[in-house]
């Protein structure tokens, strides 16, 4: 069956509501692939598993991109609605982040593909960053619109130095890193204000609390890429990532009764981020506690990704995904 026939296999009404949030699936699987690769480098783990999941991630990116491109051609108004929605607009950056993560993974095997993925992903993320900030400035947003998904387009800039080291001058990477780190602090203050002083998140957005883990975890990895040594600031970033990881697990009762939404994929990439950061911390410090934590976080990440993937497949067969909400 050709690609065009596969695309039209989705009934038109379901294609119409095919969400841009589906790219979070690619983020989750690619994050897990990078975890497996780092485990094979620094701890006892077979490399073949990382390669299998890496190619699965690339396939998912291609398939989801084809579906969304078909949606752009067929249902332009629906895409415009997503691109001007105060919450969904943040998930468009998942497209560029997926490309950056794939660039990171394939750097050790397909360097030309990695380089192309990096260039396109970095330029696309540059656009999404400025578009999102302009969107916030030009629209009268309300406090209930804020949620941790706001971190995606802005703090995603911190991934660029990880993917781009050696591809472009460090001055460009410092630019992305600085923007991401600054807006992480600003947005965290806004999100904390919302969490403490305003209404609780809707159930479908509760998984996005896991996104709180990602900025310091990715920030630690990016900072180490830029400075190449473990110092006080690196320790601080990792410690904050560890703190938020413990915090979201202490709040486990907030998640266990949530009905499935595609937003469950927000559980996956942050867990991959803290796993990779912990493996790197072990690589730099050689402290056994980080090796133990690396195995623990990797096991949790595998469990979470497979659980969310299973639920996604089940609900796809029930035709409960890609429907109007």
PDB file of C-alpha atoms in Angstrom:
ATOM      1  CA  UNK A   1       0.000   0.000   0.000  1.00  0.00           C
ATOM      2  CA  UNK A   2       1.390   3.416  -0.966  1.00  0.00           C
ATOM      3  CA  UNK A   3       1.809   6.358   1.372  1.00  0.00           C
ATOM      4  CA  UNK A   4      -1.113   8.257  -0.189  1.00  0.00           C
ATOM      5  CA  UNK A   5      -3.417   5.262   0.353  1.00  0.00           C
ATOM      6  CA  UNK A   6      -2.272   4.994   3.975  1.00  0.00           C
ATOM      7  CA  UNK A   7      -3.002   8.657   4.572  1.00  0.00           C
ATOM      8  CA  UNK A   8      -6.543   8.419   3.213  1.00  0.00           C
ATOM      9  CA  UNK A   9      -7.145   5.371   5.409  1.00  0.00           C
ATOM     10  CA  UNK A  10      -8.143   7.779   8.183  1.00  0.00           C
ATOM     11  CA  UNK A  11     -11.769   8.853   7.631  1.00  0.00           C
ATOM     12  CA  UNK A  12     -11.917  12.500   6.676  1.00  0.00           C
ATOM     13  CA  UNK A  13     -13.743  13.559   9.845  1.00  0.00           C
ATOM     14  CA  UNK A  14     -10.982  11.994  11.962  1.00  0.00           C
ATOM     15  CA  UNK A  15      -8.229  13.565   9.852  1.00  0.00           C
ATOM     16  CA  UNK A  16      -9.942  16.898  10.435  1.00  0.00           C
ATOM     17  CA  UNK A  17      -9.319  16.555  14.177  1.00  0.00           C
ATOM     18  CA  UNK A  18      -5.874  14.943  13.943  1.00  0.00           C
ATOM     19  CA  UNK A  19      -4.114  16.949  16.704  1.00  0.00           C
ATOM     20  CA  UNK A  20      -0.700  18.550  16.491  1.00  0.00           C
ATOM     21  CA  UNK A  21      -0.165  17.066  19.967  1.00  0.00           C
ATOM     22  CA  UNK A  22       0.501  13.741  18.210  1.00  0.00           C
ATOM     23  CA  UNK A  23       4.099  14.905  17.732  1.00  0.00           C
ATOM     24  CA  UNK A  24       4.495  14.407  21.490  1.00  0.00           C
ATOM     25  CA  UNK A  25       4.452  10.680  20.631  1.00  0.00           C
ATOM     26  CA  UNK A  26       7.652  11.178  18.620  1.00  0.00           C
ATOM     27  CA  UNK A  27       9.208  13.131  21.506  1.00  0.00           C
ATOM     28  CA  UNK A  28       8.438  10.288  23.903  1.00  0.00           C
ATOM     29  CA  UNK A  29       9.795   7.498  21.698  1.00  0.00           C
ATOM     30  CA  UNK A  30      12.874   9.436  20.580  1.00  0.00           C
ATOM     31  CA  UNK A  31      13.624  10.392  24.179  1.00  0.00           C
ATOM     32  CA  UNK A  32      13.463   6.701  25.119  1.00  0.00           C
ATOM     33  CA  UNK A  33      15.758   5.848  22.184  1.00  0.00           C
ATOM     34  CA  UNK A  34      18.363   8.339  23.440  1.00  0.00           C
ATOM     35  CA  UNK A  35      18.046   6.874  26.955  1.00  0.00           C
ATOM     36  CA  UNK A  36      18.800   3.398  25.582  1.00  0.00           C
ATOM     37  CA  UNK A  37      21.753   4.737  23.593  1.00  0.00           C
ATOM     38  CA  UNK A  38      23.238   6.506  26.632  1.00  0.00           C
ATOM     39  CA  UNK A  39      22.717   3.378  28.721  1.00  0.00           C
ATOM     40  CA  UNK A  40      24.594   1.323  26.128  1.00  0.00           C
ATOM     41  CA  UNK A  41      27.481   3.834  26.253  1.00  0.00           C
ATOM     42  CA  UNK A  42      27.895   4.300  29.990  1.00  0.00           C
ATOM     43  CA  UNK A  43      26.167   1.332  31.636  1.00  0.00           C
ATOM     44  CA  UNK A  44      25.479  -2.307  30.803  1.00  0.00           C
ATOM     45  CA  UNK A  45      22.867  -2.273  28.035  1.00  0.00           C
ATOM     46  CA  UNK A  46      22.683  -3.698  24.466  1.00  0.00           C
ATOM     47  CA  UNK A  47      23.059  -1.151  21.641  1.00  0.00           C
ATOM     48  CA  UNK A  48      20.617  -2.951  19.320  1.00  0.00           C
ATOM     49  CA  UNK A  49      17.626  -1.903  21.447  1.00  0.00           C
ATOM     50  CA  UNK A  50      18.529   1.765  21.043  1.00  0.00           C
ATOM     51  CA  UNK A  51      18.823   1.351  17.264  1.00  0.00           C
ATOM     52  CA  UNK A  52      15.440  -0.392  16.997  1.00  0.00           C
ATOM     53  CA  UNK A  53      13.661   2.331  18.939  1.00  0.00           C
ATOM     54  CA  UNK A  54      15.515   5.044  17.045  1.00  0.00           C
ATOM     55  CA  UNK A  55      14.173   3.796  13.722  1.00  0.00           C
ATOM     56  CA  UNK A  56      10.705   3.335  15.217  1.00  0.00           C
ATOM     57  CA  UNK A  57      10.859   6.997  16.289  1.00  0.00           C
ATOM     58  CA  UNK A  58      11.918   8.123  12.818  1.00  0.00           C
ATOM     59  CA  UNK A  59       9.083   6.098  11.255  1.00  0.00           C
ATOM     60  CA  UNK A  60       6.567   7.617  13.668  1.00  0.00           C
ATOM     61  CA  UNK A  61       7.809  11.107  12.803  1.00  0.00           C
ATOM     62  CA  UNK A  62       7.412  10.467   9.070  1.00  0.00           C
ATOM     63  CA  UNK A  63       3.941   8.932   9.424  1.00  0.00           C
ATOM     64  CA  UNK A  64       2.597  11.625  11.778  1.00  0.00           C
ATOM     65  CA  UNK A  65       4.119  14.356   9.579  1.00  0.00           C
ATOM     66  CA  UNK A  66       2.386  12.893   6.504  1.00  0.00           C
ATOM     67  CA  UNK A  67      -0.965  12.823   8.286  1.00  0.00           C
ATOM     68  CA  UNK A  68      -0.573  16.389   9.528  1.00  0.00           C
ATOM     69  CA  UNK A  69       0.593  17.622   6.119  1.00  0.00           C
ATOM     70  CA  UNK A  70      -2.509  15.998   4.623  1.00  0.00           C
ATOM     71  CA  UNK A  71      -4.582  17.842   7.239  1.00  0.00           C
ATOM     72  CA  UNK A  72      -2.917  21.149   6.293  1.00  0.00           C
ATOM     73  CA  UNK A  73      -3.850  20.587   2.648  1.00  0.00           C
ATOM     74  CA  UNK A  74      -7.386  19.381   3.365  1.00  0.00           C
ATOM     75  CA  UNK A  75      -8.478  21.270   6.482  1.00  0.00           C
ATOM     76  CA  UNK A  76      -6.603  24.573   6.514  1.00  0.00           C
ATOM     77  CA  UNK A  77      -9.151  26.219   8.807  1.00  0.00           C
ATOM     78  CA  UNK A  78      -8.726  23.525  11.456  1.00  0.00           C
ATOM     79  CA  UNK A  79      -4.950  24.027  11.391  1.00  0.00           C
ATOM     80  CA  UNK A  80      -5.448  27.808  11.703  1.00  0.00           C
ATOM     81  CA  UNK A  81      -7.661  27.191  14.744  1.00  0.00           C
ATOM     82  CA  UNK A  82      -4.892  25.157  16.380  1.00  0.00           C
ATOM     83  CA  UNK A  83      -2.289  27.764  15.459  1.00  0.00           C
ATOM     84  CA  UNK A  84      -4.332  30.497  17.148  1.00  0.00           C
ATOM     85  CA  UNK A  85      -5.516  28.457  20.138  1.00  0.00           C
ATOM     86  CA  UNK A  86      -4.018  29.708  23.445  1.00  0.00           C
ATOM     87  CA  UNK A  87      -3.073  26.177  24.552  1.00  0.00           C
ATOM     88  CA  UNK A  88      -2.661  24.096  21.379  1.00  0.00           C
ATOM     89  CA  UNK A  89      -0.354  26.646  19.753  1.00  0.00           C
ATOM     90  CA  UNK A  90       2.362  25.564  22.193  1.00  0.00           C
ATOM     91  CA  UNK A  91       2.385  22.027  20.810  1.00  0.00           C
ATOM     92  CA  UNK A  92       3.501  23.076  17.323  1.00  0.00           C
ATOM     93  CA  UNK A  93       7.007  23.310  18.780  1.00  0.00           C
ATOM     94  CA  UNK A  94       6.825  19.546  19.339  1.00  0.00           C
ATOM     95  CA  UNK A  95       7.452  19.266  15.578  1.00  0.00           C
ATOM     96  CA  UNK A  96      10.806  21.066  15.728  1.00  0.00           C
ATOM     97  CA  UNK A  97      11.744  19.426  19.043  1.00  0.00           C
ATOM     98  CA  UNK A  98      11.090  16.000  17.490  1.00  0.00           C
ATOM     99  CA  UNK A  99      13.515  16.876  14.696  1.00  0.00           C
ATOM    100  CA  UNK A 100      16.164  18.044  17.157  1.00  0.00           C
ATOM    101  CA  UNK A 101      15.812  14.860  19.213  1.00  0.00           C
ATOM    102  CA  UNK A 102      16.093  12.705  16.098  1.00  0.00           C
ATOM    103  CA  UNK A 103      19.211  14.696  15.180  1.00  0.00           C
ATOM    104  CA  UNK A 104      20.700  13.901  18.597  1.00  0.00           C
ATOM    105  CA  UNK A 105      19.979  10.191  18.249  1.00  0.00           C
ATOM    106  CA  UNK A 106      21.199   9.700  14.677  1.00  0.00           C
ATOM    107  CA  UNK A 107      24.384  11.702  15.190  1.00  0.00           C
ATOM    108  CA  UNK A 108      26.302   8.523  16.035  1.00  0.00           C
ATOM    109  CA  UNK A 109      25.119   6.611  12.954  1.00  0.00           C
ATOM    110  CA  UNK A 110      23.719   8.886  10.200  1.00  0.00           C
ATOM    111  CA  UNK A 111      25.570  12.187  10.552  1.00  0.00           C
ATOM    112  CA  UNK A 112      24.254  13.761   7.342  1.00  0.00           C
ATOM    113  CA  UNK A 113      20.648  13.048   8.349  1.00  0.00           C
ATOM    114  CA  UNK A 114      21.469  14.359  11.824  1.00  0.00           C
ATOM    115  CA  UNK A 115      22.867  17.593  10.388  1.00  0.00           C
ATOM    116  CA  UNK A 116      19.824  18.188   8.150  1.00  0.00           C
ATOM    117  CA  UNK A 117      17.442  17.417  11.025  1.00  0.00           C
ATOM    118  CA  UNK A 118      19.339  19.858  13.235  1.00  0.00           C
ATOM    119  CA  UNK A 119      19.325  22.733  10.731  1.00  0.00           C
ATOM    120  CA  UNK A 120      15.632  22.401   9.889  1.00  0.00           C
ATOM    121  CA  UNK A 121      14.652  21.774  13.509  1.00  0.00           C
ATOM    122  CA  UNK A 122      16.666  24.725  14.874  1.00  0.00           C
ATOM    123  CA  UNK A 123      15.323  27.156  12.254  1.00  0.00           C
ATOM    124  CA  UNK A 124      11.768  25.936  12.743  1.00  0.00           C
ATOM    125  CA  UNK A 125      12.074  26.251  16.510  1.00  0.00           C
ATOM    126  CA  UNK A 126      13.464  29.779  16.092  1.00  0.00           C
ATOM    127  CA  UNK A 127      10.229  30.631  14.239  1.00  0.00           C
ATOM    128  CA  UNK A 128       7.963  28.947  16.815  1.00  0.00           C
ATOM    129  CA  UNK A 129       9.731  30.762  19.659  1.00  0.00           C
ATOM    130  CA  UNK A 130       9.153  34.220  18.224  1.00  0.00           C
ATOM    131  CA  UNK A 131       5.663  33.390  16.973  1.00  0.00           C
ATOM    132  CA  UNK A 132       4.629  32.170  20.432  1.00  0.00           C
ATOM    133  CA  UNK A 133       6.014  35.191  22.274  1.00  0.00           C
ATOM    134  CA  UNK A 134       4.327  37.491  19.744  1.00  0.00           C
ATOM    135  CA  UNK A 135       1.099  35.520  20.238  1.00  0.00           C
ATOM    136  CA  UNK A 136       1.286  36.023  24.025  1.00  0.00           C
ATOM    137  CA  UNK A 137       1.931  39.749  23.633  1.00  0.00           C
ATOM    138  CA  UNK A 138      -0.767  40.422  21.044  1.00  0.00           C
ATOM    139  CA  UNK A 139      -3.584  38.407  22.663  1.00  0.00           C
ATOM    140  CA  UNK A 140      -5.421  38.919  25.926  1.00  0.00           C
ATOM    141  CA  UNK A 141      -4.671  35.574  27.542  1.00  0.00           C
ATOM    142  CA  UNK A 142      -6.202  34.600  30.867  1.00  0.00           C
ATOM    143  CA  UNK A 143      -4.604  32.792  33.793  1.00  0.00           C
ATOM    144  CA  UNK A 144      -6.564  29.579  33.094  1.00  0.00           C
ATOM    145  CA  UNK A 145      -4.825  29.359  29.705  1.00  0.00           C
ATOM    146  CA  UNK A 146      -1.455  28.883  31.420  1.00  0.00           C
ATOM    147  CA  UNK A 147      -0.155  25.358  31.989  1.00  0.00           C
ATOM    148  CA  UNK A 148       3.236  23.605  31.823  1.00  0.00           C
ATOM    149  CA  UNK A 149       2.778  23.042  28.061  1.00  0.00           C
ATOM    150  CA  UNK A 150       3.852  26.686  27.732  1.00  0.00           C
ATOM    151  CA  UNK A 151       7.387  25.458  28.395  1.00  0.00           C
ATOM    152  CA  UNK A 152       7.447  23.505  25.119  1.00  0.00           C
ATOM    153  CA  UNK A 153       8.063  26.277  22.532  1.00  0.00           C
ATOM    154  CA  UNK A 154      10.295  28.415  24.740  1.00  0.00           C
ATOM    155  CA  UNK A 155      12.371  26.043  26.817  1.00  0.00           C
ATOM    156  CA  UNK A 156      12.740  23.765  23.778  1.00  0.00           C
ATOM    157  CA  UNK A 157      15.495  26.195  22.815  1.00  0.00           C
ATOM    158  CA  UNK A 158      17.701  24.466  25.397  1.00  0.00           C
ATOM    159  CA  UNK A 159      17.707  21.308  23.258  1.00  0.00           C
ATOM    160  CA  UNK A 160      19.412  23.161  20.388  1.00  0.00           C
ATOM    161  CA  UNK A 161      22.899  23.248  22.040  1.00  0.00           C
ATOM    162  CA  UNK A 162      22.697  19.485  22.664  1.00  0.00           C
ATOM    163  CA  UNK A 163      21.928  18.741  19.018  1.00  0.00           C
ATOM    164  CA  UNK A 164      24.054  21.505  17.520  1.00  0.00           C
ATOM    165  CA  UNK A 165      27.404  21.158  19.296  1.00  0.00           C
ATOM    166  CA  UNK A 166      29.991  20.825  16.529  1.00  0.00           C
ATOM    167  CA  UNK A 167      27.494  21.656  13.767  1.00  0.00           C
ATOM    168  CA  UNK A 168      27.379  25.434  14.270  1.00  0.00           C
ATOM    169  CA  UNK A 169      29.469  27.999  16.218  1.00  0.00           C
ATOM    170  CA  UNK A 170      28.992  27.988  19.988  1.00  0.00           C
ATOM    171  CA  UNK A 171      27.820  31.615  19.866  1.00  0.00           C
ATOM    172  CA  UNK A 172      24.590  30.460  18.178  1.00  0.00           C
ATOM    173  CA  UNK A 173      24.133  27.717  20.765  1.00  0.00           C
ATOM    174  CA  UNK A 174      24.629  30.171  23.648  1.00  0.00           C
ATOM    175  CA  UNK A 175      21.878  32.339  22.132  1.00  0.00           C
ATOM    176  CA  UNK A 176      19.364  29.484  22.170  1.00  0.00           C
ATOM    177  CA  UNK A 177      20.487  28.346  25.631  1.00  0.00           C
ATOM    178  CA  UNK A 178      20.125  31.842  27.105  1.00  0.00           C
ATOM    179  CA  UNK A 179      16.626  32.355  25.682  1.00  0.00           C
ATOM    180  CA  UNK A 180      15.442  28.973  26.940  1.00  0.00           C
ATOM    181  CA  UNK A 181      16.918  29.360  30.410  1.00  0.00           C
ATOM    182  CA  UNK A 182      15.599  32.898  30.894  1.00  0.00           C
ATOM    183  CA  UNK A 183      12.043  32.069  29.861  1.00  0.00           C
ATOM    184  CA  UNK A 184      12.073  28.880  31.942  1.00  0.00           C
ATOM    185  CA  UNK A 185      12.444  31.064  35.047  1.00  0.00           C
ATOM    186  CA  UNK A 186       9.801  33.552  33.875  1.00  0.00           C
ATOM    187  CA  UNK A 187       7.270  30.902  32.882  1.00  0.00           C
ATOM    188  CA  UNK A 188       7.868  28.853  36.004  1.00  0.00           C
ATOM    189  CA  UNK A 189       6.836  31.865  38.116  1.00  0.00           C
ATOM    190  CA  UNK A 190       3.639  32.218  36.045  1.00  0.00           C
ATOM    191  CA  UNK A 191       2.804  28.504  36.244  1.00  0.00           C
ATOM    192  CA  UNK A 192       3.486  28.370  40.003  1.00  0.00           C
ATOM    193  CA  UNK A 193       1.196  31.374  40.465  1.00  0.00           C
ATOM    194  CA  UNK A 194      -1.531  29.530  38.531  1.00  0.00           C
ATOM    195  CA  UNK A 195      -1.066  26.302  40.486  1.00  0.00           C
ATOM    196  CA  UNK A 196      -1.149  27.923  43.937  1.00  0.00           C
ATOM    197  CA  UNK A 197      -3.562  30.835  43.620  1.00  0.00           C
ATOM    198  CA  UNK A 198      -5.991  29.810  40.866  1.00  0.00           C
ATOM    199  CA  UNK A 199      -8.202  26.907  39.798  1.00  0.00           C
ATOM    200  CA  UNK A 200      -6.800  23.398  39.419  1.00  0.00           C
ATOM    201  CA  UNK A 201      -5.823  22.181  35.951  1.00  0.00           C
ATOM    202  CA  UNK A 202      -8.470  20.331  33.980  1.00  0.00           C
ATOM    203  CA  UNK A 203      -7.873  16.546  34.286  1.00  0.00           C
ATOM    204  CA  UNK A 204      -6.560  16.286  30.700  1.00  0.00           C
ATOM    205  CA  UNK A 205      -3.763  18.769  31.554  1.00  0.00           C
ATOM    206  CA  UNK A 206      -2.624  17.134  34.810  1.00  0.00           C
ATOM    207  CA  UNK A 207       0.031  15.040  32.959  1.00  0.00           C
ATOM    208  CA  UNK A 208       1.654  18.278  31.787  1.00  0.00           C
ATOM    209  CA  UNK A 209       2.921  18.765  35.346  1.00  0.00           C
ATOM    210  CA  UNK A 210       5.643  16.280  34.373  1.00  0.00           C
ATOM    211  CA  UNK A 211       6.949  18.920  31.954  1.00  0.00           C
ATOM    212  CA  UNK A 212       8.304  20.736  35.036  1.00  0.00           C
ATOM    213  CA  UNK A 213      11.072  18.097  35.087  1.00  0.00           C
ATOM    214  CA  UNK A 214      12.294  18.774  31.559  1.00  0.00           C
ATOM    215  CA  UNK A 215      13.745  22.339  31.659  1.00  0.00           C
ATOM    216  CA  UNK A 216      16.341  21.778  34.425  1.00  0.00           C
ATOM    217  CA  UNK A 217      17.139  18.242  33.193  1.00  0.00           C
ATOM    218  CA  UNK A 218      17.688  19.369  29.599  1.00  0.00           C
ATOM    219  CA  UNK A 219      19.379  22.537  30.867  1.00  0.00           C
ATOM    220  CA  UNK A 220      21.911  20.417  32.747  1.00  0.00           C
ATOM    221  CA  UNK A 221      22.695  18.347  29.641  1.00  0.00           C
ATOM    222  CA  UNK A 222      22.977  21.441  27.416  1.00  0.00           C
ATOM    223  CA  UNK A 223      25.149  23.294  29.934  1.00  0.00           C
ATOM    224  CA  UNK A 224      27.541  20.351  30.140  1.00  0.00           C
ATOM    225  CA  UNK A 225      27.709  20.267  26.336  1.00  0.00           C
ATOM    226  CA  UNK A 226      28.691  23.927  26.288  1.00  0.00           C
ATOM    227  CA  UNK A 227      31.211  24.042  29.170  1.00  0.00           C
ATOM    228  CA  UNK A 228      32.370  20.381  29.251  1.00  0.00           C
ATOM    229  CA  UNK A 229      32.788  20.128  33.020  1.00  0.00           C
ATOM    230  CA  UNK A 230      30.744  19.542  36.163  1.00  0.00           C
ATOM    231  CA  UNK A 231      30.534  22.698  38.270  1.00  0.00           C
ATOM    232  CA  UNK A 232      28.209  24.277  40.830  1.00  0.00           C
ATOM    233  CA  UNK A 233      25.668  25.497  38.259  1.00  0.00           C
ATOM    234  CA  UNK A 234      25.521  22.058  36.622  1.00  0.00           C
ATOM    235  CA  UNK A 235      24.911  20.460  40.032  1.00  0.00           C
ATOM    236  CA  UNK A 236      22.169  23.009  40.724  1.00  0.00           C
ATOM    237  CA  UNK A 237      20.372  22.283  37.442  1.00  0.00           C
ATOM    238  CA  UNK A 238      20.503  18.528  37.985  1.00  0.00           C
ATOM    239  CA  UNK A 239      19.360  18.867  41.593  1.00  0.00           C
ATOM    240  CA  UNK A 240      16.363  20.934  40.506  1.00  0.00           C
ATOM    241  CA  UNK A 241      15.470  18.289  37.917  1.00  0.00           C
ATOM    242  CA  UNK A 242      15.716  15.612  40.615  1.00  0.00           C
ATOM    243  CA  UNK A 243      13.574  17.714  42.961  1.00  0.00           C
ATOM    244  CA  UNK A 244      10.782  18.110  40.388  1.00  0.00           C
ATOM    245  CA  UNK A 245      10.951  14.394  39.596  1.00  0.00           C
ATOM    246  CA  UNK A 246      10.433  13.533  43.269  1.00  0.00           C
ATOM    247  CA  UNK A 247       7.685  16.174  43.507  1.00  0.00           C
ATOM    248  CA  UNK A 248       5.573  14.798  40.645  1.00  0.00           C
ATOM    249  CA  UNK A 249       5.876  11.276  42.050  1.00  0.00           C
ATOM    250  CA  UNK A 250       4.843  12.477  45.518  1.00  0.00           C
ATOM    251  CA  UNK A 251       1.718  13.792  43.757  1.00  0.00           C
ATOM    252  CA  UNK A 252       0.976  10.392  42.179  1.00  0.00           C
ATOM    253  CA  UNK A 253      -2.653  10.435  43.397  1.00  0.00           C
ATOM    254  CA  UNK A 254      -3.298  13.319  40.993  1.00  0.00           C
ATOM    255  CA  UNK A 255      -2.681  11.027  37.990  1.00  0.00           C
ATOM    256  CA  UNK A 256      -3.859   7.513  38.787  1.00  0.00           C
ATOM    257  CA  UNK A 257      -7.579   8.129  38.134  1.00  0.00           C
ATOM    258  CA  UNK A 258      -7.234  10.382  35.081  1.00  0.00           C
ATOM    259  CA  UNK A 259      -9.137   9.271  31.981  1.00  0.00           C
ATOM    260  CA  UNK A 260      -6.883   8.736  28.951  1.00  0.00           C
ATOM    261  CA  UNK A 261      -6.140  11.781  26.815  1.00  0.00           C
ATOM    262  CA  UNK A 262      -3.433  12.245  24.188  1.00  0.00           C
ATOM    263  CA  UNK A 263      -1.862  14.582  26.775  1.00  0.00           C
ATOM    264  CA  UNK A 264      -0.678  11.432  28.603  1.00  0.00           C
ATOM    265  CA  UNK A 265       2.344  11.625  26.301  1.00  0.00           C
ATOM    266  CA  UNK A 266       3.454  14.553  28.470  1.00  0.00           C
ATOM    267  CA  UNK A 267       4.514  11.887  30.995  1.00  0.00           C
ATOM    268  CA  UNK A 268       7.093  10.389  28.634  1.00  0.00           C
ATOM    269  CA  UNK A 269       9.673  12.900  27.427  1.00  0.00           C
ATOM    270  CA  UNK A 270      10.339  14.494  30.853  1.00  0.00           C
ATOM    271  CA  UNK A 271      11.050  11.019  32.267  1.00  0.00           C
ATOM    272  CA  UNK A 272      13.441  10.392  29.386  1.00  0.00           C
ATOM    273  CA  UNK A 273      15.100  13.758  30.094  1.00  0.00           C
ATOM    274  CA  UNK A 274      15.784  13.006  33.787  1.00  0.00           C
ATOM    275  CA  UNK A 275      17.021   9.512  32.827  1.00  0.00           C
ATOM    276  CA  UNK A 276      19.529  10.931  30.317  1.00  0.00           C
ATOM    277  CA  UNK A 277      20.610  13.640  32.782  1.00  0.00           C
ATOM    278  CA  UNK A 278      21.199  11.012  35.478  1.00  0.00           C
ATOM    279  CA  UNK A 279      23.246   8.799  33.141  1.00  0.00           C
ATOM    280  CA  UNK A 280      25.333  11.851  32.245  1.00  0.00           C
ATOM    281  CA  UNK A 281      25.729  12.695  35.927  1.00  0.00           C
ATOM    282  CA  UNK A 282      27.091   9.201  36.533  1.00  0.00           C
ATOM    283  CA  UNK A 283      29.432   9.555  33.546  1.00  0.00           C
ATOM    284  CA  UNK A 284      30.825  12.815  34.957  1.00  0.00           C
ATOM    285  CA  UNK A 285      30.951  11.988  38.672  1.00  0.00           C
ATOM    286  CA  UNK A 286      31.336   8.160  38.742  1.00  0.00           C
ATOM    287  CA  UNK A 287      29.185   8.092  41.864  1.00  0.00           C
ATOM    288  CA  UNK A 288      27.316   4.788  42.197  1.00  0.00           C
ATOM    289  CA  UNK A 289      24.154   6.495  43.453  1.00  0.00           C
ATOM    290  CA  UNK A 290      23.665   7.996  39.989  1.00  0.00           C
ATOM    291  CA  UNK A 291      24.068   4.564  38.371  1.00  0.00           C
ATOM    292  CA  UNK A 292      21.307   3.225  40.635  1.00  0.00           C
ATOM    293  CA  UNK A 293      19.093   6.215  39.827  1.00  0.00           C
ATOM    294  CA  UNK A 294      19.843   5.822  36.106  1.00  0.00           C
ATOM    295  CA  UNK A 295      18.583   2.228  36.096  1.00  0.00           C
ATOM    296  CA  UNK A 296      15.558   3.223  38.189  1.00  0.00           C
ATOM    297  CA  UNK A 297      14.563   6.174  35.994  1.00  0.00           C
ATOM    298  CA  UNK A 298      15.174   4.172  32.817  1.00  0.00           C
ATOM    299  CA  UNK A 299      12.888   1.390  34.087  1.00  0.00           C
ATOM    300  CA  UNK A 300      10.186   3.944  34.939  1.00  0.00           C
ATOM    301  CA  UNK A 301      10.583   5.616  31.533  1.00  0.00           C
ATOM    302  CA  UNK A 302      10.220   2.282  29.712  1.00  0.00           C
ATOM    303  CA  UNK A 303       7.125   1.442  31.774  1.00  0.00           C
ATOM    304  CA  UNK A 304       5.537   4.854  31.189  1.00  0.00           C
ATOM    305  CA  UNK A 305       6.215   4.906  27.418  1.00  0.00           C
ATOM    306  CA  UNK A 306       4.867   1.379  26.924  1.00  0.00           C
ATOM    307  CA  UNK A 307       1.811   2.072  29.111  1.00  0.00           C
ATOM    308  CA  UNK A 308       0.936   5.289  27.259  1.00  0.00           C
ATOM    309  CA  UNK A 309       1.622   3.641  23.872  1.00  0.00           C
ATOM    310  CA  UNK A 310      -0.671   0.743  24.781  1.00  0.00           C
ATOM    311  CA  UNK A 311      -3.456   3.087  25.882  1.00  0.00           C
ATOM    312  CA  UNK A 312      -3.021   5.159  22.715  1.00  0.00           C
ATOM    313  CA  UNK A 313      -3.373   2.078  20.488  1.00  0.00           C
ATOM    314  CA  UNK A 314      -6.405   0.836  22.457  1.00  0.00           C
ATOM    315  CA  UNK A 315      -8.168   4.195  22.156  1.00  0.00           C
ATOM    316  CA  UNK A 316      -7.260   4.473  18.479  1.00  0.00           C
ATOM    317  CA  UNK A 317      -9.076   1.190  17.807  1.00  0.00           C
ATOM    318  CA  UNK A 318     -12.024   2.507  19.828  1.00  0.00           C
ATOM    319  CA  UNK A 319     -11.928   5.626  17.591  1.00  0.00           C
ATOM    320  CA  UNK A 320     -11.574   7.849  20.654  1.00  0.00           C
ATOM    321  CA  UNK A 321      -8.581   9.743  19.240  1.00  0.00           C
ATOM    322  CA  UNK A 322      -8.775  12.321  16.443  1.00  0.00           C
ATOM    323  CA  UNK A 323     -12.333  13.327  17.324  1.00  0.00           C
ATOM    324  CA  UNK A 324     -13.787  16.736  18.033  1.00  0.00           C
ATOM    325  CA  UNK A 325     -13.435  17.717  21.697  1.00  0.00           C
TER     326      UNK A 325
END
